[in-house]
Structures are given as C-alpha cells and as structure tokens.
Short mmCIF file of C-alpha atoms in Angstrom, two decimals:
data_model
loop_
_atom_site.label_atom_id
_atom_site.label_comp_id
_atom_site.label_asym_id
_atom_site.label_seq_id
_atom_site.Cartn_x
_atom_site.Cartn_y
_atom_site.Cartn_z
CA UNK A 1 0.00 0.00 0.00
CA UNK A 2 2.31 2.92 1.24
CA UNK A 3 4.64 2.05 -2.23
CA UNK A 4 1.67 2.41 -4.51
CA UNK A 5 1.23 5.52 -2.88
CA UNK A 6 4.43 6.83 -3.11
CA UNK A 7 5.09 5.75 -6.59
CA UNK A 8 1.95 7.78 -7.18
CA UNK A 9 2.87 10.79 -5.34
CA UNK A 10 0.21 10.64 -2.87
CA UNK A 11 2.08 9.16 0.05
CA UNK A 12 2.47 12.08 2.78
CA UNK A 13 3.99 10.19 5.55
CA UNK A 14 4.34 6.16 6.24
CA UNK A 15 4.02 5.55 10.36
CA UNK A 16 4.96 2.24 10.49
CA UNK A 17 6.61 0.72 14.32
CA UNK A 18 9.54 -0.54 12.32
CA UNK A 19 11.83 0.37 9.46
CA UNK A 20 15.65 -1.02 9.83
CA UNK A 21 17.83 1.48 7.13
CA UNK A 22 20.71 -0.24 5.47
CA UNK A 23 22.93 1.73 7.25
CA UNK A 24 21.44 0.67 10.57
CA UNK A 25 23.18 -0.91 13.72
CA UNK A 26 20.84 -3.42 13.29
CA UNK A 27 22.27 -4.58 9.93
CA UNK A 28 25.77 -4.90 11.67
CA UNK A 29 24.89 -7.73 13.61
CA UNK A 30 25.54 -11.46 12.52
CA UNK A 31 23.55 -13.09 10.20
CA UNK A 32 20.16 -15.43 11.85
CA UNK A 33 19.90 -12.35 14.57
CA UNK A 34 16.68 -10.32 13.84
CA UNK A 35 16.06 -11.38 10.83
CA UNK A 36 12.52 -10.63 10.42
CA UNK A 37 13.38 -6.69 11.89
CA UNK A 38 16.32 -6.03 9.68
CA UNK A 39 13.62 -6.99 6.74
CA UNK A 40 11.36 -4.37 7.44
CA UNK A 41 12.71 -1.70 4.89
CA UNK A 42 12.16 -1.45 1.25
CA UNK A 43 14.38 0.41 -1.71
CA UNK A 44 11.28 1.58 -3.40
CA UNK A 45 10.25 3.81 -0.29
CA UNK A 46 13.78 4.95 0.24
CA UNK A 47 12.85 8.66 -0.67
CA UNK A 48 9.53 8.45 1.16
CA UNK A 49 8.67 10.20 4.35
CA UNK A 50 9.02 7.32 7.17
CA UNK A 51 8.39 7.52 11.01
CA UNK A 52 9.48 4.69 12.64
CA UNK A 53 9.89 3.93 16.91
CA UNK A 54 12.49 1.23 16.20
CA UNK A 55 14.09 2.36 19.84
CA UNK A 56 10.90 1.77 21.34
CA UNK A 57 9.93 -1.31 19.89
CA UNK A 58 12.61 -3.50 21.05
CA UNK A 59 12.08 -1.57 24.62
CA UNK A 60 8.80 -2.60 24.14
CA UNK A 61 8.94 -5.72 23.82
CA UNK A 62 11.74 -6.86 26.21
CA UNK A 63 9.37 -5.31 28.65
CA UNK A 64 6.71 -7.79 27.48
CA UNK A 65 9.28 -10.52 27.75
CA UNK A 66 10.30 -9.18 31.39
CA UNK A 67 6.49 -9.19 32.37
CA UNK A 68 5.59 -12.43 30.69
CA UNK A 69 2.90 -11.02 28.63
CA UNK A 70 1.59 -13.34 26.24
CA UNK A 71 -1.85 -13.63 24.18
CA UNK A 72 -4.39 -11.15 24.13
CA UNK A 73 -2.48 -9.13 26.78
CA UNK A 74 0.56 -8.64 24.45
CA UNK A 75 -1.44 -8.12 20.84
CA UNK A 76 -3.39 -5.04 22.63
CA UNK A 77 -0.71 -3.64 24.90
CA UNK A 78 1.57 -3.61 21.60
CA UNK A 79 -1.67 -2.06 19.49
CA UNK A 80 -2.11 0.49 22.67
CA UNK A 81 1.71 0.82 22.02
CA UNK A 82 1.72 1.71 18.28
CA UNK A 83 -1.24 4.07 19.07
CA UNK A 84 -0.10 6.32 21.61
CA UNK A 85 3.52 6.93 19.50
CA UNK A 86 1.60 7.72 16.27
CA UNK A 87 -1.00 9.40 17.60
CA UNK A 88 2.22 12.37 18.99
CA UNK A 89 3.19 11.85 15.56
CA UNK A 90 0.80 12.61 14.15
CA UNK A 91 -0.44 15.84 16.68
CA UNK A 92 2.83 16.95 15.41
CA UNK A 93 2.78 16.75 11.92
CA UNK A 94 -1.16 18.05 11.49
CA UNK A 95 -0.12 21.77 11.08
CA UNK A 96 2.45 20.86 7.82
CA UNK A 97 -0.78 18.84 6.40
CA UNK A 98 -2.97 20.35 2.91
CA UNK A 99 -6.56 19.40 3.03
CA UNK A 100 -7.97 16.87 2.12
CA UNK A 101 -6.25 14.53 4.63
CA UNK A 102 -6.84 10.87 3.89
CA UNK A 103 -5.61 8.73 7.28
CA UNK A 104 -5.12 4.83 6.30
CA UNK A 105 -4.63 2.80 9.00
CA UNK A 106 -5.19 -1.48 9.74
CA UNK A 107 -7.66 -2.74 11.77
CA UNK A 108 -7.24 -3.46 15.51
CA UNK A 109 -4.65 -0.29 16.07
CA UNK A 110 -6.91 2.28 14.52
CA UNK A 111 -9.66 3.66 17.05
CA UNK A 112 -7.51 6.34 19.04
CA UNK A 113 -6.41 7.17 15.23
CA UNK A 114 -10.02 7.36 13.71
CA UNK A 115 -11.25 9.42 16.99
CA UNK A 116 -8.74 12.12 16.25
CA UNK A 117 -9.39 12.09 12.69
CA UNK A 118 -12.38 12.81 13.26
CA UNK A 119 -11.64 15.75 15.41
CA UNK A 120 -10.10 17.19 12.90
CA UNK A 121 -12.44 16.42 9.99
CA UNK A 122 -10.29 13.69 8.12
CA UNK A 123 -11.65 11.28 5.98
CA UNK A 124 -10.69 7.85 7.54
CA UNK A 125 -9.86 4.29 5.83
CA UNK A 126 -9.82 1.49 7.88
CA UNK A 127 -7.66 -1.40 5.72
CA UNK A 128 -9.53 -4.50 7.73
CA UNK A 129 -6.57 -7.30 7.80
CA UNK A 130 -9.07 -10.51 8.16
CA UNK A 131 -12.28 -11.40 8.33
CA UNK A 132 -13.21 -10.25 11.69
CA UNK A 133 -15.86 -11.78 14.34
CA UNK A 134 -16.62 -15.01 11.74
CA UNK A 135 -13.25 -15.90 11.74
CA UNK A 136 -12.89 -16.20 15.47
CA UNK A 137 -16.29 -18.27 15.39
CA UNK A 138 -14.95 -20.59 12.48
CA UNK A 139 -11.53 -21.26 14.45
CA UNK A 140 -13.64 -21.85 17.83
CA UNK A 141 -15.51 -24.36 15.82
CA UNK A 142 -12.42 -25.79 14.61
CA UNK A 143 -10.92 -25.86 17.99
CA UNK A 144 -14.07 -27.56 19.70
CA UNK A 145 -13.50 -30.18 16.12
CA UNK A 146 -9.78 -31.48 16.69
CA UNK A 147 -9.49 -31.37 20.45
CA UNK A 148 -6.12 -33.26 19.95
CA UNK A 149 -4.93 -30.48 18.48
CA UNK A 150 -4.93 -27.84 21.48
CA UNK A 151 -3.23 -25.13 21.20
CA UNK A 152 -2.05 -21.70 23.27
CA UNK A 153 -5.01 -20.09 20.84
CA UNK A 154 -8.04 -18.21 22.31
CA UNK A 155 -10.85 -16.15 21.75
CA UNK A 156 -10.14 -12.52 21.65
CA UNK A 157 -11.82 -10.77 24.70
CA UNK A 158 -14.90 -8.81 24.32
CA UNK A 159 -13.76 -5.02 24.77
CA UNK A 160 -11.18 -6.63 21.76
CA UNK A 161 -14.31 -6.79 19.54
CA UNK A 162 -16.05 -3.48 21.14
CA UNK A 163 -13.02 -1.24 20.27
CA UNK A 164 -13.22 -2.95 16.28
CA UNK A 165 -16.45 -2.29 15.95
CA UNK A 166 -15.92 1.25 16.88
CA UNK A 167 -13.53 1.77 14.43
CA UNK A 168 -15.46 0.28 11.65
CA UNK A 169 -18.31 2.87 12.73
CA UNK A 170 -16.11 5.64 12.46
CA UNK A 171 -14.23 4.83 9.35
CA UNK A 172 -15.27 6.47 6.06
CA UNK A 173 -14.15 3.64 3.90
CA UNK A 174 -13.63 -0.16 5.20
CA UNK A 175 -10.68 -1.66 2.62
CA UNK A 176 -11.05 -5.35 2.73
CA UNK A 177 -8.83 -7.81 0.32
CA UNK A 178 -11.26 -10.64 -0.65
CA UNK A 179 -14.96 -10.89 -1.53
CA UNK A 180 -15.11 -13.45 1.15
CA UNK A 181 -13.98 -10.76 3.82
CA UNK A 182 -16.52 -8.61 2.31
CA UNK A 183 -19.49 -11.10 2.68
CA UNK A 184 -17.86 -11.84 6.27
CA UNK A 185 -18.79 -7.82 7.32
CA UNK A 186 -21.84 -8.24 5.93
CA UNK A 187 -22.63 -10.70 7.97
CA UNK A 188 -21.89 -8.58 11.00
CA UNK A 189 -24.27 -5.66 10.02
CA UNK A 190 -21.32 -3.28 7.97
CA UNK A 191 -23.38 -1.91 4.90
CA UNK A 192 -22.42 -3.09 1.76
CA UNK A 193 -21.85 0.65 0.45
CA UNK A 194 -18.96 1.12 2.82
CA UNK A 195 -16.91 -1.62 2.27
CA UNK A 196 -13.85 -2.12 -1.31
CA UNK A 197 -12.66 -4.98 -2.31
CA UNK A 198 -9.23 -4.43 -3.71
CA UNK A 199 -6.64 -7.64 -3.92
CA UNK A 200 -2.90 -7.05 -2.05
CA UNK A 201 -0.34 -6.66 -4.52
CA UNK A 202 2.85 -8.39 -5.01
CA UNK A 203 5.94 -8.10 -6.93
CA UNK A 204 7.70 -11.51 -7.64
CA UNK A 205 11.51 -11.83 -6.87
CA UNK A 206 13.49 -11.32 -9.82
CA UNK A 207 15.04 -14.61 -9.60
CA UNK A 208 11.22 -15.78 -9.63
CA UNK A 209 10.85 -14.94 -13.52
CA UNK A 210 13.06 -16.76 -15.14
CA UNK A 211 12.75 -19.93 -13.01
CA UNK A 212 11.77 -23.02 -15.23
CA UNK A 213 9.26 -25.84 -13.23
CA UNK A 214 9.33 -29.62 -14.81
CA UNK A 215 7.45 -32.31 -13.96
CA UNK A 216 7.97 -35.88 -14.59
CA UNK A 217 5.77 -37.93 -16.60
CA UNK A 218 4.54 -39.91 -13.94
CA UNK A 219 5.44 -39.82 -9.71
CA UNK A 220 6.74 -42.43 -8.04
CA UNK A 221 8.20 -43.49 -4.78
CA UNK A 222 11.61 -42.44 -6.48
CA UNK A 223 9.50 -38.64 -7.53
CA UNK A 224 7.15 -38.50 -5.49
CA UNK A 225 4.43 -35.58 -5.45
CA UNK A 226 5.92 -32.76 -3.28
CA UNK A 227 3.22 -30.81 -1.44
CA UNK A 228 3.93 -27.52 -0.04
CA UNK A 229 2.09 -26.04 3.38
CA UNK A 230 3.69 -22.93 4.02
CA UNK A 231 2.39 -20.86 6.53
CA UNK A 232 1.57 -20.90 10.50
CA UNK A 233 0.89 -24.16 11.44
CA UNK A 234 -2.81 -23.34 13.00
CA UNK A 235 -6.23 -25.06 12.74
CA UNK A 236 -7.28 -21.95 11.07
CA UNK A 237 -4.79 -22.75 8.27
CA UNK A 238 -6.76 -25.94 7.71
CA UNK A 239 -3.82 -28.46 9.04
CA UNK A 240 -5.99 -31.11 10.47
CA UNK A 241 -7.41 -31.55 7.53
CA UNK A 242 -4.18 -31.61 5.66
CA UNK A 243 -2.81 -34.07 7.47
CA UNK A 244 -6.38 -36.40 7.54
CA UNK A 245 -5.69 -36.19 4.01
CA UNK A 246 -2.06 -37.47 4.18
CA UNK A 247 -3.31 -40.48 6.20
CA UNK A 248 -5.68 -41.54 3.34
CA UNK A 249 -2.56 -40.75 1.00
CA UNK A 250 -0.35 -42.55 2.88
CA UNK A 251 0.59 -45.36 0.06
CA UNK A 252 0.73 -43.19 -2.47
CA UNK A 253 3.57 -41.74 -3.73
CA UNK A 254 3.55 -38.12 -2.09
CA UNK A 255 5.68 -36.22 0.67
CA UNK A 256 4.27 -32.93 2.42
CA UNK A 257 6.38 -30.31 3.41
CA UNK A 258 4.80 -28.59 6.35
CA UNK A 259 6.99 -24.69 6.69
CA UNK A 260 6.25 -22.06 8.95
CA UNK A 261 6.13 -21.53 13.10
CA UNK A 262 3.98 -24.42 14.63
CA UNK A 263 1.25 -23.48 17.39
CA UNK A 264 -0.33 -27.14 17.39
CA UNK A 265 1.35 -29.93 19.30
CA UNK A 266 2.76 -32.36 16.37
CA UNK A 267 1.12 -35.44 15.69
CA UNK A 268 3.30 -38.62 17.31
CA UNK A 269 1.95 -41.01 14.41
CA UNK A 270 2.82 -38.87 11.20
CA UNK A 271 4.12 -40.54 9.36
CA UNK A 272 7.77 -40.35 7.55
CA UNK A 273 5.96 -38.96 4.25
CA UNK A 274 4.99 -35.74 6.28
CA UNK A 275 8.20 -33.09 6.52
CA UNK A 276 7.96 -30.72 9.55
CA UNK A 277 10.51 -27.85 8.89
CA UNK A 278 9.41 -25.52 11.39
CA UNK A 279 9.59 -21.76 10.88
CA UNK A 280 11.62 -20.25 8.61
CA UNK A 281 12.90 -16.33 7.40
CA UNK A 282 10.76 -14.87 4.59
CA UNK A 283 14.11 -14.56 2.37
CA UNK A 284 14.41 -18.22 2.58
CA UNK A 285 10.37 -19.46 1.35
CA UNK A 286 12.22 -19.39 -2.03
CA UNK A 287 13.65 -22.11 -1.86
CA UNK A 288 10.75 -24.25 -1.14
CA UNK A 289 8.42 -22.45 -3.30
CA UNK A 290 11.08 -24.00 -6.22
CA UNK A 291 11.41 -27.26 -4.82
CA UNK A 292 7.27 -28.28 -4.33
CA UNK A 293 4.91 -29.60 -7.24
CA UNK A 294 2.11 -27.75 -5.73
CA UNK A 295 1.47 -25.10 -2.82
CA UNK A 296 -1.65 -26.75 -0.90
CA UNK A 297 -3.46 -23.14 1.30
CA UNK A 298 -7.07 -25.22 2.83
CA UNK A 299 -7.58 -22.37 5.21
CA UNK A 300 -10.42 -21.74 7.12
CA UNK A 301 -10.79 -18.13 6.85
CA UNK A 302 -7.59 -15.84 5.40
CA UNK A 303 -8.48 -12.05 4.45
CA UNK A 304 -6.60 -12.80 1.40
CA UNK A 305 -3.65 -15.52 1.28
CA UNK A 306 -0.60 -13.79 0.25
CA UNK A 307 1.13 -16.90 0.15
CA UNK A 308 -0.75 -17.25 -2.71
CA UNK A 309 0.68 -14.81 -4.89
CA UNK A 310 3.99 -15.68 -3.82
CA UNK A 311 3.56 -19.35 -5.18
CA UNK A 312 2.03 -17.93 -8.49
CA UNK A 313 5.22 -16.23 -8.91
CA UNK A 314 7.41 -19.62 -8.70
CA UNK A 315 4.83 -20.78 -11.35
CA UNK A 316 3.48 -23.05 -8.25
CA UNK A 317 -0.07 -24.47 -9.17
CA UNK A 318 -1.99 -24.18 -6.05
CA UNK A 319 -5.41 -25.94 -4.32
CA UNK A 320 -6.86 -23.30 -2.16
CA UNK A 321 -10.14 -23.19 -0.52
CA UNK A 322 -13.07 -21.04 -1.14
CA UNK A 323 -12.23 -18.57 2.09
CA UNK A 324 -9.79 -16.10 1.28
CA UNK A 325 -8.52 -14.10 -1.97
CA UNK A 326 -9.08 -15.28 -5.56
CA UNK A 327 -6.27 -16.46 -6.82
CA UNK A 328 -6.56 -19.53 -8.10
CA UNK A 329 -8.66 -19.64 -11.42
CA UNK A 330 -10.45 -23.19 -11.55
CA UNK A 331 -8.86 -26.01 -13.89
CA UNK A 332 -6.59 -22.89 -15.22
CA UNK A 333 -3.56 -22.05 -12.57
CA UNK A 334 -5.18 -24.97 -10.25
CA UNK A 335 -7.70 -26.41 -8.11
CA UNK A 336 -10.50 -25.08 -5.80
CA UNK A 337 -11.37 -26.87 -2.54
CA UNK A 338 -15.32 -27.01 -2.47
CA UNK A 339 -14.56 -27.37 1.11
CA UNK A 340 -11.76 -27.90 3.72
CA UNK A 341 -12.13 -31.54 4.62
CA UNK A 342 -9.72 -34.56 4.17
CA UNK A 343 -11.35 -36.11 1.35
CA UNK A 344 -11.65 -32.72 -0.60
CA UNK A 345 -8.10 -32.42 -0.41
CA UNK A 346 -7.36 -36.32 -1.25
CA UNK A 347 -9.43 -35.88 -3.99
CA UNK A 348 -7.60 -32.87 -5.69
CA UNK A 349 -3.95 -34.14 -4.74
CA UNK A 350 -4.91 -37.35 -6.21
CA UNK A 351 -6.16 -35.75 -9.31
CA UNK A 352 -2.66 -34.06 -9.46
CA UNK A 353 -0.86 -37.53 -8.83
CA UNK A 354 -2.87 -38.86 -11.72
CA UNK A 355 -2.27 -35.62 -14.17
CA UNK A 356 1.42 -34.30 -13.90
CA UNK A 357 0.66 -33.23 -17.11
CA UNK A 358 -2.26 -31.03 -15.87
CA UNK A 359 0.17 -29.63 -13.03
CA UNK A 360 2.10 -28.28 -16.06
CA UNK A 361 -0.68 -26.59 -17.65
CA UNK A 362 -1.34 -25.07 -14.07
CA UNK A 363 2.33 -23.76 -14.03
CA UNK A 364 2.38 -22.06 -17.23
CA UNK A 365 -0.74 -20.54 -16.54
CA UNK A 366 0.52 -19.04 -13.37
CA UNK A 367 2.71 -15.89 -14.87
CA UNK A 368 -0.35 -13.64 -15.47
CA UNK A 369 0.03 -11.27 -11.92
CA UNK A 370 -1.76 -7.99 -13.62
CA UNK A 371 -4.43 -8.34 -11.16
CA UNK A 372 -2.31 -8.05 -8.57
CA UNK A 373 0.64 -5.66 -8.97
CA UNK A 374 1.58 -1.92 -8.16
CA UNK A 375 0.45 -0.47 -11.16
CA UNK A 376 -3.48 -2.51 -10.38
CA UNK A 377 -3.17 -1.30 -6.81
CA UNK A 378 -2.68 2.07 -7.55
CA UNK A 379 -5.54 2.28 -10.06
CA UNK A 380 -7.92 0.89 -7.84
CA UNK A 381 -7.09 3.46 -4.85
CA UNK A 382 -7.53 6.07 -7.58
CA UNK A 383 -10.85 5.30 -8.19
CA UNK A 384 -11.35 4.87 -4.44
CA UNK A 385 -10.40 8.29 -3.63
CA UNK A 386 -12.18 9.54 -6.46
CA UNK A 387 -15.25 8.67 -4.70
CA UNK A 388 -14.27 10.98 -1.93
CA UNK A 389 -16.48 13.87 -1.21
#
C-alpha cells in the first residue's frame, strides 16, 4: 500500500513501528539475529517520508518478555503501544498537512487514530486485515472439532471486539482484500456501500521470472508428489485436515512439506511422508516455493492468502479453498477446494498424482500477476479516492 502511494505521489507520511535502514546498527549484527526486523525496509520507499519507533519497539517488547505477557495481553498492549507513538506523531505533523487529509490505517490499532481524525475532519480508511468476528467463530468451531490439536489459541476478549467495531463505525471507507472478507462484514451488520474490495499486490523476486518448473511424466516413490504447506501451522490454516488427508494418501507416492512456526502440538503417528521444517525467514520461502509440485493453502478463513501470490510467482499451481482471496482460477492455474475436509483435499492431490501433465498446464498458466501488482493497486485506490467527497 504505502509504495503504490508513493510511486503515485500521494504518500504524505508512512508511520509504520519498524523500518531497519541499510545503514542501521541493526544490519551490523551477525547473520540469523533479527532477521525478520532487519527486513522491514524497502528500496522503493527509500525517498519516502518514514516515522518509525524502532528504539521503542525493542524496549517494548523486552518489557513484554520481562512481564511475561503473552496472548491477548501482548497483541493489545503492543496495538495500545503503536497508538499512543503515532498518535504524537501525528499531533505533530497536522499543522504541515494540505486538506484533504486521507488517514489509512489497519484494523485493531486504529480507534484512538479514527477518533482524532475525526476531530479534525479527516476522511478515515480502515484497511480491515481478516475477516473479523466469523473468523474467530470458524476457528472456535475448529478448535471444539480437533481437540487433539490444542493449542495456546483463544478467543479474543470482548472489549477486543467493542473497540473494532468502533472503528469500523467511524471509518469512512472499510478496505477489505477478498470478496469473502466482504461477505464476512456483511454478515456482521457493515453496509455493503462502505466496504472495497481491492486484492494485495505483489511483486515476484526477480530470480522468480526466469525460473523453469518440470514435472515428470509420472510420480513415483523415487519422484514422489511434493506438497507444499507454508504458513503458521494453526487449525485456522486448515492443518488437520491436511494431514487427515495425508493419512488416506499414505501409500501413495507423495511427501508434504509442512513450513512455517507451529502453534499445534505435532502429531506422534505422522508418518515419515509428512516433513515438519518448522519456521523459517521470509528470504528463505524461495527455496521451497522451487522445490514443491504444488502449494496446498485449505484455510479456514484468510483475508486474502498472500502466500498465494507468492507461489504464483514460482509458477506453483496451487489448491486453495473457497475462504480467502481469488487467486486460483479453476482447472486454469489450479484447483478449488469445495470445502476444507480430508477427502476434498485427497481428492484434488490425487487428481494431481494422476495428471502431472495437468500440473504443467497449471504452471504455465501461473505468470499472469496484472491483477495483482503496483500499477493494479494504484488504479484501484484512484478510483477509491475519487469517490471521496
């Protein structure tokens, strides 16, 4: 979002609670140490207007450590966080500001935001991350489902919900990423006239264009169908039904590879087909994005999937389920869950054992991204803020 902007010349200011500079400290340190924080900068934004509390951040959240905040307690105290520093930032940069002021901020560290806004007469944006309320009711369900699979998750408190629902009342515009988000706020009484769709963008690696996928002719135990989960390891992701599915697999010739930080206690039977890498740096998905035959997302509810697009860019087919962003184009760049249970997934990952040939079709399909890059991004917030009054 803020690099559309910019690129169009209608980013004022980022406030973001992170950006690491190349010339940072931060950069100095060995290799493997704060990884994900020395990340958090990007070349196109370079020239752009940033306020950052990097300082405060990593105050912030040895504190937490020190306290032994966890859950709900840490997510709001670090929203409460993020909203009392840019809130000063922002008292202090009002005077320099031209009218019209448009004020973008996510969901769940917006309302102190949105209630100044308004004191001043800003228009207000909320960009809502997920699918809110019916989410948390779809996980709960999940939860109540696969008791075996207990985890540290819980339901976010009520005052959680209160202070969203509050924002979403005094936002102008509600930005949502998926139609399936949008029919999710619908559900909870948002009028229809008040919410956008408009898809994240992504911009593939350059290493990512020029990458050639084969398949063999047939799999076998020798090349066997690689599977790719990549993502947190969550009921909410859809992993019990994953790995339901890899039990009714189990003789055929297919491996899963299961990436990203695990919140569910791992299953003692899985079995040696199933691959359990754990979490790993966003700089080093690549390399598993190149090495699977097809990315597998069954989740529950996702406000979009960005994993998505960056499989599309490895020319990964992908089955993904009906609840999240539309990506996948049936029978064209892959497969569309009708629902997230064991057999739907057996079924498509045994039509892709069965059709390597079709998995190639899917691949070379997968290199049309117009829907989803800067240049789509930037036209659709045009027309959004043409509809400004």
């Amino acid at each position: 979002m803020p690099r559309a902007l910019h690129q169009a010349g209608e980013l004022t200011t980022l406030i973001t609670d992170a950006w690491i500079l190349p010339n940072s400290r931060i950069n100095r340190l060995p290799k493997g140490l704060l990884t994900n924080l020395r990340e958090r900068f990007h070349p196109d934004l370079a020239t752009a207007s940033v306020t950052s509390f990097n300082n405060s951040l990593i105050s912030f959240e040895i504190a937490q450590i020190i306290q032994k905040s966890s859950g709900w307690q840490r997510v709001i105290a670090r929203n409460n966080w993020f909203q009392k520093l840019t809130l000063q930032s922002l008292k202090a940069l009002t005077p320099k500001l031209k009218s019209p002021v448009i004020l973008f901020s996510y969901s769940y560290a917006a309302l102190e935001l949105f209630r100044y806004a308004k004191s001043q007469g800003w228009y207000s944006i909320l960009g809502q991350i997920d699918p809110g309320e019916v989410e948390e009711k779809l996980v709960l369900a999940a939860h109540s489902k696969y008791p075996a699979y207990q985890s540290s998750w819980e339901a976010a408190p009520p005052s959680y919900w209160k202070n969203w629902q509050e924002e979403c009342l005094l936002a102008d515009k509600i930005l949502v990423n998926s139609n399936w988000s949008n029919q999710a706020l619908q559900q909870l009484g948002i009028p229809e006239d008040k919410i956008n769709i408009i898809p994240l963008a992504y911009q593939p690696p350059i290493e990512a264009y020029n990458f050639a996928r084969a398949y063999p002719t047939h799999f076998s135990a020798e090349r066997p169908l690689r599977v790719l989960f990549l993502g947190q390891v969550i009921l909410r992701k859809g992993i019990a039904a994953l790995l339901e599915a890899a039990e009714i697999l189990h003789s055929e010739p297919i491996e899963f590879w299961i990436v990203g930080s695990q919140s569910i206690p791992q299953p003692q039977d899985s079995h040696s087909k199933i691959h359990w890498v754990g979490a790993v740096s966003r700089s080093t998905t690549a390399k598993y994005y190149q090495m699977a035959d097809v990315f597998l997302f069954p989740t529950l509810s996702d406000g979009f999937g960005i994993t998505q697009l960056e499989a599309q860019a490895w020319n990964l087919p992908i089955i993904a389920s009906k609840f999240c962003g539309e990506v996948v184009r049936e029978n064209i760049n892959g497969l569309v869950l009708p629902e997230v249970t064991a057999s739907a997934i057996a079924q498509k990952l045994q039509f892709c054992l069965n059709n390597p040939q079709k998995l190639e079709a899917f691949a070379q399909q997968s290199t049309d991204t117009a829907a989803f890059n800067l240049s789509q991004l930037q036209h659709s917030l045009k027309i959004l803020s043409g509809t400004i009054p």
